[in-house]
mmCIF file of C-alpha atoms in Angstrom:
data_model
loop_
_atom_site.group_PDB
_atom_site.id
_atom_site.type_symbol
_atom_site.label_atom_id
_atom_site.label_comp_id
_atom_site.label_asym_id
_atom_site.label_seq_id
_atom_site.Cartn_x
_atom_site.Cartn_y
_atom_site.Cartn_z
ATOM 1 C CA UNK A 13 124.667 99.721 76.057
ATOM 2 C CA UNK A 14 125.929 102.499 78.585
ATOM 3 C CA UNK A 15 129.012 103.842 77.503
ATOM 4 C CA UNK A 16 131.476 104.654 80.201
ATOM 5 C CA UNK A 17 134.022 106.252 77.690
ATOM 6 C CA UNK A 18 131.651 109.066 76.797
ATOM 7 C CA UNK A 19 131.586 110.014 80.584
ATOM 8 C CA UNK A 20 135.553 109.698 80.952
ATOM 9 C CA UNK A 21 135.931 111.871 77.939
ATOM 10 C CA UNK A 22 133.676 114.344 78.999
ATOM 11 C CA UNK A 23 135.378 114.381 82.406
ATOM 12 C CA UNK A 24 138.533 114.921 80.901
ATOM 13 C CA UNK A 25 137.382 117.732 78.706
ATOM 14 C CA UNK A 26 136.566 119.839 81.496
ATOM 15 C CA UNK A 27 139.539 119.045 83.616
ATOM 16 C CA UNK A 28 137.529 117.227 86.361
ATOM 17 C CA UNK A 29 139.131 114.227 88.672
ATOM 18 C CA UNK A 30 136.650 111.226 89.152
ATOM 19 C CA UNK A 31 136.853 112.982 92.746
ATOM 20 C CA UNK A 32 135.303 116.435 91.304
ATOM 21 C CA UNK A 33 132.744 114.571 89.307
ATOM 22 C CA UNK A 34 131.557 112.155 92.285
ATOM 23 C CA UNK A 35 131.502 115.362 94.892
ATOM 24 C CA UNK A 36 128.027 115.325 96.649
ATOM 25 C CA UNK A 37 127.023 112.525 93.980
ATOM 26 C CA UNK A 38 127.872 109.262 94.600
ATOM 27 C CA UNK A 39 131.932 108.012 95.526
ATOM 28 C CA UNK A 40 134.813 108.254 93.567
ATOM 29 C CA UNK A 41 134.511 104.654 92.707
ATOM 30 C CA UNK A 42 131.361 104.505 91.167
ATOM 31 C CA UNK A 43 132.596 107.350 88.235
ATOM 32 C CA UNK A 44 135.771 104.987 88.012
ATOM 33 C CA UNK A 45 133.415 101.836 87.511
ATOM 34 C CA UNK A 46 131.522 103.694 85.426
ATOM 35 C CA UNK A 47 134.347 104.812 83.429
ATOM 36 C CA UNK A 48 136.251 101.471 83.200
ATOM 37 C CA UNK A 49 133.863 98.670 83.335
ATOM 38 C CA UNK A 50 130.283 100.529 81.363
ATOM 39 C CA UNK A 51 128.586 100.248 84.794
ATOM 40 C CA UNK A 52 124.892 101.968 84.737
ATOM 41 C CA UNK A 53 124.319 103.584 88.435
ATOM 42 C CA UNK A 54 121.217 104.215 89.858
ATOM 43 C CA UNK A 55 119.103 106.586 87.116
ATOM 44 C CA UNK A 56 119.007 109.090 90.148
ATOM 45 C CA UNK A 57 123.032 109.506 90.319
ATOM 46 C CA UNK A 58 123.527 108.749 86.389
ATOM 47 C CA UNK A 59 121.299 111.956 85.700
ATOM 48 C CA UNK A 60 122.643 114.444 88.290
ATOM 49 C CA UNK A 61 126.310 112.509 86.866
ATOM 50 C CA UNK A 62 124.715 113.990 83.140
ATOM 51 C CA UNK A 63 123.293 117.121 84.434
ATOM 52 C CA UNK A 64 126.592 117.766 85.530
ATOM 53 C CA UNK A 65 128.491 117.323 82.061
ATOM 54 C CA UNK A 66 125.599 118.541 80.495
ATOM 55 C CA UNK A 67 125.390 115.688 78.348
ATOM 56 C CA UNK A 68 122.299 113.829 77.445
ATOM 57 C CA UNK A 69 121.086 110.524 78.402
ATOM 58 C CA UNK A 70 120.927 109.506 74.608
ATOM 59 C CA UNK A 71 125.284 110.636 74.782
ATOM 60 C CA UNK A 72 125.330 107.963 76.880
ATOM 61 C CA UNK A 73 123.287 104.870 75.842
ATOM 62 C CA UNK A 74 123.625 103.442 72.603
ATOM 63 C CA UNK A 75 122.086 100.739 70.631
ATOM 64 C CA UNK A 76 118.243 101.549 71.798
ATOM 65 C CA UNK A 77 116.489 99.293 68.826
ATOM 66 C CA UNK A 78 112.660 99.602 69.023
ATOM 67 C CA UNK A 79 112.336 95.894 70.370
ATOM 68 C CA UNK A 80 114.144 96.762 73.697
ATOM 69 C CA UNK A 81 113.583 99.584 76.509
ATOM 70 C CA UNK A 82 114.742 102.895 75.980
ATOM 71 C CA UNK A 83 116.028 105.168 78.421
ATOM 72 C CA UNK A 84 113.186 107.121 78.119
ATOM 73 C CA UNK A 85 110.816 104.675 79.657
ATOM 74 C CA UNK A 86 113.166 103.872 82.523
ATOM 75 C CA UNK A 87 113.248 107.142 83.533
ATOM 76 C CA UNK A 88 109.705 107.692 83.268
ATOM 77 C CA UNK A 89 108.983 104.212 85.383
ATOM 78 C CA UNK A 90 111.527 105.754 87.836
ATOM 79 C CA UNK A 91 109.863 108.863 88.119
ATOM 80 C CA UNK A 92 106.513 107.699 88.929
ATOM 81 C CA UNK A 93 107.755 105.585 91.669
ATOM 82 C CA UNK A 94 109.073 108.472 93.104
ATOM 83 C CA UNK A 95 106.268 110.042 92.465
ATOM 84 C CA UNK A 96 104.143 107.347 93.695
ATOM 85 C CA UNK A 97 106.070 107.078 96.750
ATOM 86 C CA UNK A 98 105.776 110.760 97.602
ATOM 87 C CA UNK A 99 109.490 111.503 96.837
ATOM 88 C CA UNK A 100 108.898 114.676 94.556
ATOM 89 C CA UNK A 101 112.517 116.011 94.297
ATOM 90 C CA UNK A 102 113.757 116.846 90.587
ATOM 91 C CA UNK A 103 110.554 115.276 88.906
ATOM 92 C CA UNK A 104 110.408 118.320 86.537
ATOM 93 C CA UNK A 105 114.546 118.427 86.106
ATOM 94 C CA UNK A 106 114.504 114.354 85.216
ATOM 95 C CA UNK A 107 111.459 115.277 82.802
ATOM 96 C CA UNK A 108 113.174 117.793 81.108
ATOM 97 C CA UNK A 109 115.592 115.360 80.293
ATOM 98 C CA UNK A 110 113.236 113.247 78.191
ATOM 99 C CA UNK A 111 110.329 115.367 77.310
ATOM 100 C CA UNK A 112 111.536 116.043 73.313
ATOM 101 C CA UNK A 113 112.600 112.765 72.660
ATOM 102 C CA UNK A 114 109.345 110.637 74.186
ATOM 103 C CA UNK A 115 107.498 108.169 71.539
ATOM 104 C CA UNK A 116 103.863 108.202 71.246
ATOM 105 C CA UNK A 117 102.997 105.261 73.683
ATOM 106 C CA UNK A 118 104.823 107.360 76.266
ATOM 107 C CA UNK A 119 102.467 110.694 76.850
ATOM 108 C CA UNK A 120 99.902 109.153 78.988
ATOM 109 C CA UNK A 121 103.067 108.226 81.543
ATOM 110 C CA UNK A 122 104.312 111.629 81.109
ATOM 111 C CA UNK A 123 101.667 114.099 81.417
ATOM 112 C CA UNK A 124 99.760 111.670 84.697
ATOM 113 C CA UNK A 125 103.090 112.443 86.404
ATOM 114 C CA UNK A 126 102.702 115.746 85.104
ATOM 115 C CA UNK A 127 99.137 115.867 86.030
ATOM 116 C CA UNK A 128 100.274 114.423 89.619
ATOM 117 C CA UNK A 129 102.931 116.938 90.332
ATOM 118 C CA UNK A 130 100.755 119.723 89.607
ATOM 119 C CA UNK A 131 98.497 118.217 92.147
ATOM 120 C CA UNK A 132 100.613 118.189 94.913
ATOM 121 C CA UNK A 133 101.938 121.872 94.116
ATOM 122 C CA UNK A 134 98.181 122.494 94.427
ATOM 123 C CA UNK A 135 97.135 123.371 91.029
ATOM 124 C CA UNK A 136 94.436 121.968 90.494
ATOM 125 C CA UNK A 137 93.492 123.925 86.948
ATOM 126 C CA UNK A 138 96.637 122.380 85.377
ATOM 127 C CA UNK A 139 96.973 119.386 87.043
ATOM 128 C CA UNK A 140 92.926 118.943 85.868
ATOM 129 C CA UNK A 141 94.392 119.885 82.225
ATOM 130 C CA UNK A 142 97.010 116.866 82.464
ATOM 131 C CA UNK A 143 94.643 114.263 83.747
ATOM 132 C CA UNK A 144 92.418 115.440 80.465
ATOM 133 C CA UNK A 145 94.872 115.043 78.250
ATOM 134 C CA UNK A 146 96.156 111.114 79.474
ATOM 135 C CA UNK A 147 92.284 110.671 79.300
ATOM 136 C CA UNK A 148 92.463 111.231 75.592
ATOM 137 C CA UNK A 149 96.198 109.959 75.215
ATOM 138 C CA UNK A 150 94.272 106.382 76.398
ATOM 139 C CA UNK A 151 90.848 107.044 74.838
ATOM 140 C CA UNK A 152 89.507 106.852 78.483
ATOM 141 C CA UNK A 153 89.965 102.749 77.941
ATOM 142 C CA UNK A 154 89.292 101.434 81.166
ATOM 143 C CA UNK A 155 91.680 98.367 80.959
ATOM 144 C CA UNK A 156 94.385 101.027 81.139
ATOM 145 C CA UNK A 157 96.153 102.204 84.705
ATOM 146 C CA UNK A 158 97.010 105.636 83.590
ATOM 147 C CA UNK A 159 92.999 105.765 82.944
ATOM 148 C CA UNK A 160 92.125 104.808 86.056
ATOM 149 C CA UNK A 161 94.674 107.223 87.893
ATOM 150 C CA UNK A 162 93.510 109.915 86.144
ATOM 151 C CA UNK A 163 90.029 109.396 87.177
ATOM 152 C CA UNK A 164 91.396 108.880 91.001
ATOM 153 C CA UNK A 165 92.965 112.355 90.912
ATOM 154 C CA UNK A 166 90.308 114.015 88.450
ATOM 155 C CA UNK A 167 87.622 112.804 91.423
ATOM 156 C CA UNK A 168 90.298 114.697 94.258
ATOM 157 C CA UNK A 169 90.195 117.175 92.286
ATOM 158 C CA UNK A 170 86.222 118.056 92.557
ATOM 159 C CA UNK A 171 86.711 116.767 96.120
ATOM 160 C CA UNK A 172 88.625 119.710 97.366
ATOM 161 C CA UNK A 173 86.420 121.912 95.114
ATOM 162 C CA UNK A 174 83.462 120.436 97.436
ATOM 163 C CA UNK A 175 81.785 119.119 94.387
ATOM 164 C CA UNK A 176 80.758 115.836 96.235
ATOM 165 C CA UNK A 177 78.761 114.200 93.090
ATOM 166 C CA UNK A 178 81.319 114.555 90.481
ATOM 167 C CA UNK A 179 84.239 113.167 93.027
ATOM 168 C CA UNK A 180 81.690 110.304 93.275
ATOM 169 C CA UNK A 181 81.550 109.803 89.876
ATOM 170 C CA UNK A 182 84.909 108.971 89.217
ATOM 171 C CA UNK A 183 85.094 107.121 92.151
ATOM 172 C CA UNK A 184 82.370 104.548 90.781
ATOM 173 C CA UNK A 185 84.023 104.652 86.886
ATOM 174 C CA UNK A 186 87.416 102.791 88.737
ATOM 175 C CA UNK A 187 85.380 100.754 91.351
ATOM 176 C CA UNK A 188 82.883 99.440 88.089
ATOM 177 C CA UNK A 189 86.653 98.725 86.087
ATOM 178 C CA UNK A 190 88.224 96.542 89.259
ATOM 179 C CA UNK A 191 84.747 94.853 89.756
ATOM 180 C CA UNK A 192 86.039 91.391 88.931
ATOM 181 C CA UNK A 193 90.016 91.703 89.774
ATOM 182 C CA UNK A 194 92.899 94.608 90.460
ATOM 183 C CA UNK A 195 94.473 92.900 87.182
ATOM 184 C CA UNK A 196 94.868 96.432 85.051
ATOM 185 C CA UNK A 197 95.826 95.748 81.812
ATOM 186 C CA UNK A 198 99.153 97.657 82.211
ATOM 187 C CA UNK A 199 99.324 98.179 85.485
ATOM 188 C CA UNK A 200 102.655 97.111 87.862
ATOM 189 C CA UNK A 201 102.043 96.035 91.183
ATOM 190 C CA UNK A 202 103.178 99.357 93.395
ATOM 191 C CA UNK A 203 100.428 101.313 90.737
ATOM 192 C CA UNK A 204 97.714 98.206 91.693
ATOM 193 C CA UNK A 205 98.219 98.541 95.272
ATOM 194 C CA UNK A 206 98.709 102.550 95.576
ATOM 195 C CA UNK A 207 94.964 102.996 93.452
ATOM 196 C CA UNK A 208 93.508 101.003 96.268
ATOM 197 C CA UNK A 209 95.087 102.128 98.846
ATOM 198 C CA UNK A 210 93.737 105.833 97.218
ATOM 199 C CA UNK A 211 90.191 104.978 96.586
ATOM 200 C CA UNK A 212 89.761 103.453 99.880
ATOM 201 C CA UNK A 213 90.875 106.539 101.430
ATOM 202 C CA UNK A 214 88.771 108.867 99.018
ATOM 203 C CA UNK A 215 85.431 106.636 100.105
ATOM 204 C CA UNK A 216 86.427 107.138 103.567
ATOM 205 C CA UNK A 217 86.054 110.376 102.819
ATOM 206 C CA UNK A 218 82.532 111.267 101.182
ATOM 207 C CA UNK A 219 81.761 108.025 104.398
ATOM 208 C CA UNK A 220 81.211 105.434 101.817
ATOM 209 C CA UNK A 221 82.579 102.918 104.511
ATOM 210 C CA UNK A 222 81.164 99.812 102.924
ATOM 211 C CA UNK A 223 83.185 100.183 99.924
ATOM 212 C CA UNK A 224 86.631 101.648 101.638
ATOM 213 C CA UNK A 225 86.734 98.853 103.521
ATOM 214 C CA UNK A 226 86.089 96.295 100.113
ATOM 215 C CA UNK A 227 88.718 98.197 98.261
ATOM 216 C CA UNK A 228 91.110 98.350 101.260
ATOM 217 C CA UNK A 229 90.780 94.511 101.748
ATOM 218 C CA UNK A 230 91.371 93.746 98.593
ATOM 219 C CA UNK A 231 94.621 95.873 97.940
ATOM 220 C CA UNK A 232 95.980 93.964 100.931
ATOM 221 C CA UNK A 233 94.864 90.737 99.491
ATOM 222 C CA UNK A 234 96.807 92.024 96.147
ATOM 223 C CA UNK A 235 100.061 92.837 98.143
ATOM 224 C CA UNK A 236 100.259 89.502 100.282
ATOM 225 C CA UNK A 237 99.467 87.465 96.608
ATOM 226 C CA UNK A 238 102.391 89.338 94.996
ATOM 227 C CA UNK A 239 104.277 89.666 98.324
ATOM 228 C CA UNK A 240 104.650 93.572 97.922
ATOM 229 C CA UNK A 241 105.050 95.980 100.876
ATOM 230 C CA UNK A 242 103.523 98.932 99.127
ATOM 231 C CA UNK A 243 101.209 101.253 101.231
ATOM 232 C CA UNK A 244 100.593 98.231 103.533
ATOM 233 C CA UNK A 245 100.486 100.830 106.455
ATOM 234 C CA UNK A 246 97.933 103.186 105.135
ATOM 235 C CA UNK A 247 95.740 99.835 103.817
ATOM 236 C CA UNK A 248 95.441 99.004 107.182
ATOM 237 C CA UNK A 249 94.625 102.427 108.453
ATOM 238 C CA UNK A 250 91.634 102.657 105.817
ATOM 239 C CA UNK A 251 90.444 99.358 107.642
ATOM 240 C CA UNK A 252 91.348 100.830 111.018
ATOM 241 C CA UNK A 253 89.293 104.010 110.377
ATOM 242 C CA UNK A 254 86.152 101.886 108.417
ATOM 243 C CA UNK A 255 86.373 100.184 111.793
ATOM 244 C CA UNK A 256 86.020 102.829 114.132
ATOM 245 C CA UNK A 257 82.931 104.098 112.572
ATOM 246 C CA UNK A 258 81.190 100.536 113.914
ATOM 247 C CA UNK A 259 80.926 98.394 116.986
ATOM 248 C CA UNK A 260 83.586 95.887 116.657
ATOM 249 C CA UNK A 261 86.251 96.827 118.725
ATOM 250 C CA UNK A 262 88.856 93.463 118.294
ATOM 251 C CA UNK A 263 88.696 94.768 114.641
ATOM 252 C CA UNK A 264 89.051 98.218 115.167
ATOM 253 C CA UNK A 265 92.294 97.360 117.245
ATOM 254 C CA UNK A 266 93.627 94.428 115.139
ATOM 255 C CA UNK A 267 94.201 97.063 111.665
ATOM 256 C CA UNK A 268 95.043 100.013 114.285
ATOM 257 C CA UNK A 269 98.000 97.016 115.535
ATOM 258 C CA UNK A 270 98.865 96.244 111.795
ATOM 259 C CA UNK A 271 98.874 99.826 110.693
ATOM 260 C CA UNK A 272 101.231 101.035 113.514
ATOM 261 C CA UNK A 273 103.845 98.374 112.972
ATOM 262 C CA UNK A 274 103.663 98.497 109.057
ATOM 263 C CA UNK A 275 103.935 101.978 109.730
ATOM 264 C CA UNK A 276 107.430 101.254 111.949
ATOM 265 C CA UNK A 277 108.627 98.861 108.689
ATOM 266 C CA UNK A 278 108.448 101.292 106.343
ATOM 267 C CA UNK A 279 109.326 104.204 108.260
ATOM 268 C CA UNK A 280 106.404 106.107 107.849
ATOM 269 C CA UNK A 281 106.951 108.144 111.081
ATOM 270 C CA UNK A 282 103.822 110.612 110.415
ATOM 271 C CA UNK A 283 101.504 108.028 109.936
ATOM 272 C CA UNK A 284 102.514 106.142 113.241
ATOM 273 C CA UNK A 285 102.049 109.533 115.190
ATOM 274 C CA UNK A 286 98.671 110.143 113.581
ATOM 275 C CA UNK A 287 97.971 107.210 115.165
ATOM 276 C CA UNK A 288 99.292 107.198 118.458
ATOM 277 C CA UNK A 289 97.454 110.704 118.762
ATOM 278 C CA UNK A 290 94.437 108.685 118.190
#
């Protein structure tokens, strides 16, 4: 249950209107929802809302029994879409927020977002110590999306290093786990589609077309059975650019077509001019 009160209170303590709290936030009448009615915002605004009162997320939840979904976990499914989706602002600030209080079937989450962030930031040394330690966290069982991930970035890793077998290597450990279906054990649909969309673009780049173009196809065939939008841009662009390499030219334009206007859909502006400059 979110408890409104405990904000109000809090508020009131340090001599704040709804107005001071919502200030660069959210409106004034989402702190008096809150406040009156136990309405949860978005886990974005409620955590800036508690970063602001310096109160916890536990001060404000109550009743958490071990058969339902702690706040923990939604912030930790919230932060890898963000993730995910390229949106790296706060990560580390929302992590703090959780990172004494996580239960055991939690780590692998934590430290492949960990592991992830690190990546981008270009650490590769860390970000390589993260990956290790989901790998362990899962027992490397390949029926297991954090697993998988791990391997993806693990294999970027030796890619940028220029150590082309060992990228390959994980590169074949996921394609030998989704042999038979993208159905990961514990896997949700944006973390199905976003490893495909990955590997195809990591065999595009050791020009392992044949298999970009098999993982590429069927990511897209994932997101049209589940009717998800995820990455449905860049999918096509893997095809567009497995296409280029070959003869067939109505191909080659049909995915550059589907990529573009994807692209326009879900405003991914730098993709579209990537391939305008084409």
């Amino acid at each position: 249950m979110f408890l409104g009160s405990v904000i109000y209170d809090k508020r009131r303590s340090l001599n704040l209107t709804q107005s001071d709290l919502a200030n660069g936030l959210c409106n004034q009448n989402t702190i008096s929802k809150m406040e009156k009615h136990n309405m949860t915002p978005q886990m974005d605004v409620l955590i800036k809302i508690c970063q602001r009162l310096d109160l916890s997320l536990n001060d404000v939840f109550s009743e958490f029994s071990s058969d339902s979904k702690p706040e923990q976990t939604f912030i930790l499914d919230d932060v890898e879409k963000d993730v995910l989706l390229n949106n790296l602002d706060s990560v580390e600030d929302k992590l703090a927020l959780i990172q004494d209080k996580l239960k055991a079937k939690d780590r692998a989450q934590y430290d492949f977002i960990l592991g992830v962030v690190k990546f981008k930031a270009g650490n590769f040394e860390l970000s390589s110590f993260h990956f290790d330690k989901v790998l362990r966290e899962t027992k490397s069982d390949d029926d297991n999306i954090y697993t998988l991930m791990s391997y993806l970035f693990k294999g970027k890793i030796y890619y940028r290093q220029e150590h082309f077998d060992e990228a390959d290597y994980y590169l074949n450990l996921i394609n030998n786990s989704l042999k038979e279906n993208l159905n990961v054990n514990n896997a949700n649909g944006l973390e199905v589609i976003f490893l495909a969309k990955m590997v195809g673009k990591a065999y595009l780049q050791i020009k392992r077309f044949d298999l970009a173009k098999q993982i590429s196809e069927r990511g897209l065939e994932f997101a049209n059975d589940y009717h998800l939008s995820y990455f449905m841009d860049e999918l096509n662009y893997n095809l567009y650019s497995v296409y280029q390499e070959g003869n067939d030219k109505d191909k080659q334009q049909l995915y550059k077509n589907r990529a573009f206007y994807c692209a326009d859909v879900l405003n991914n502006r730098k993709l579209q001019e990537k391939i305008e400059h084409k």
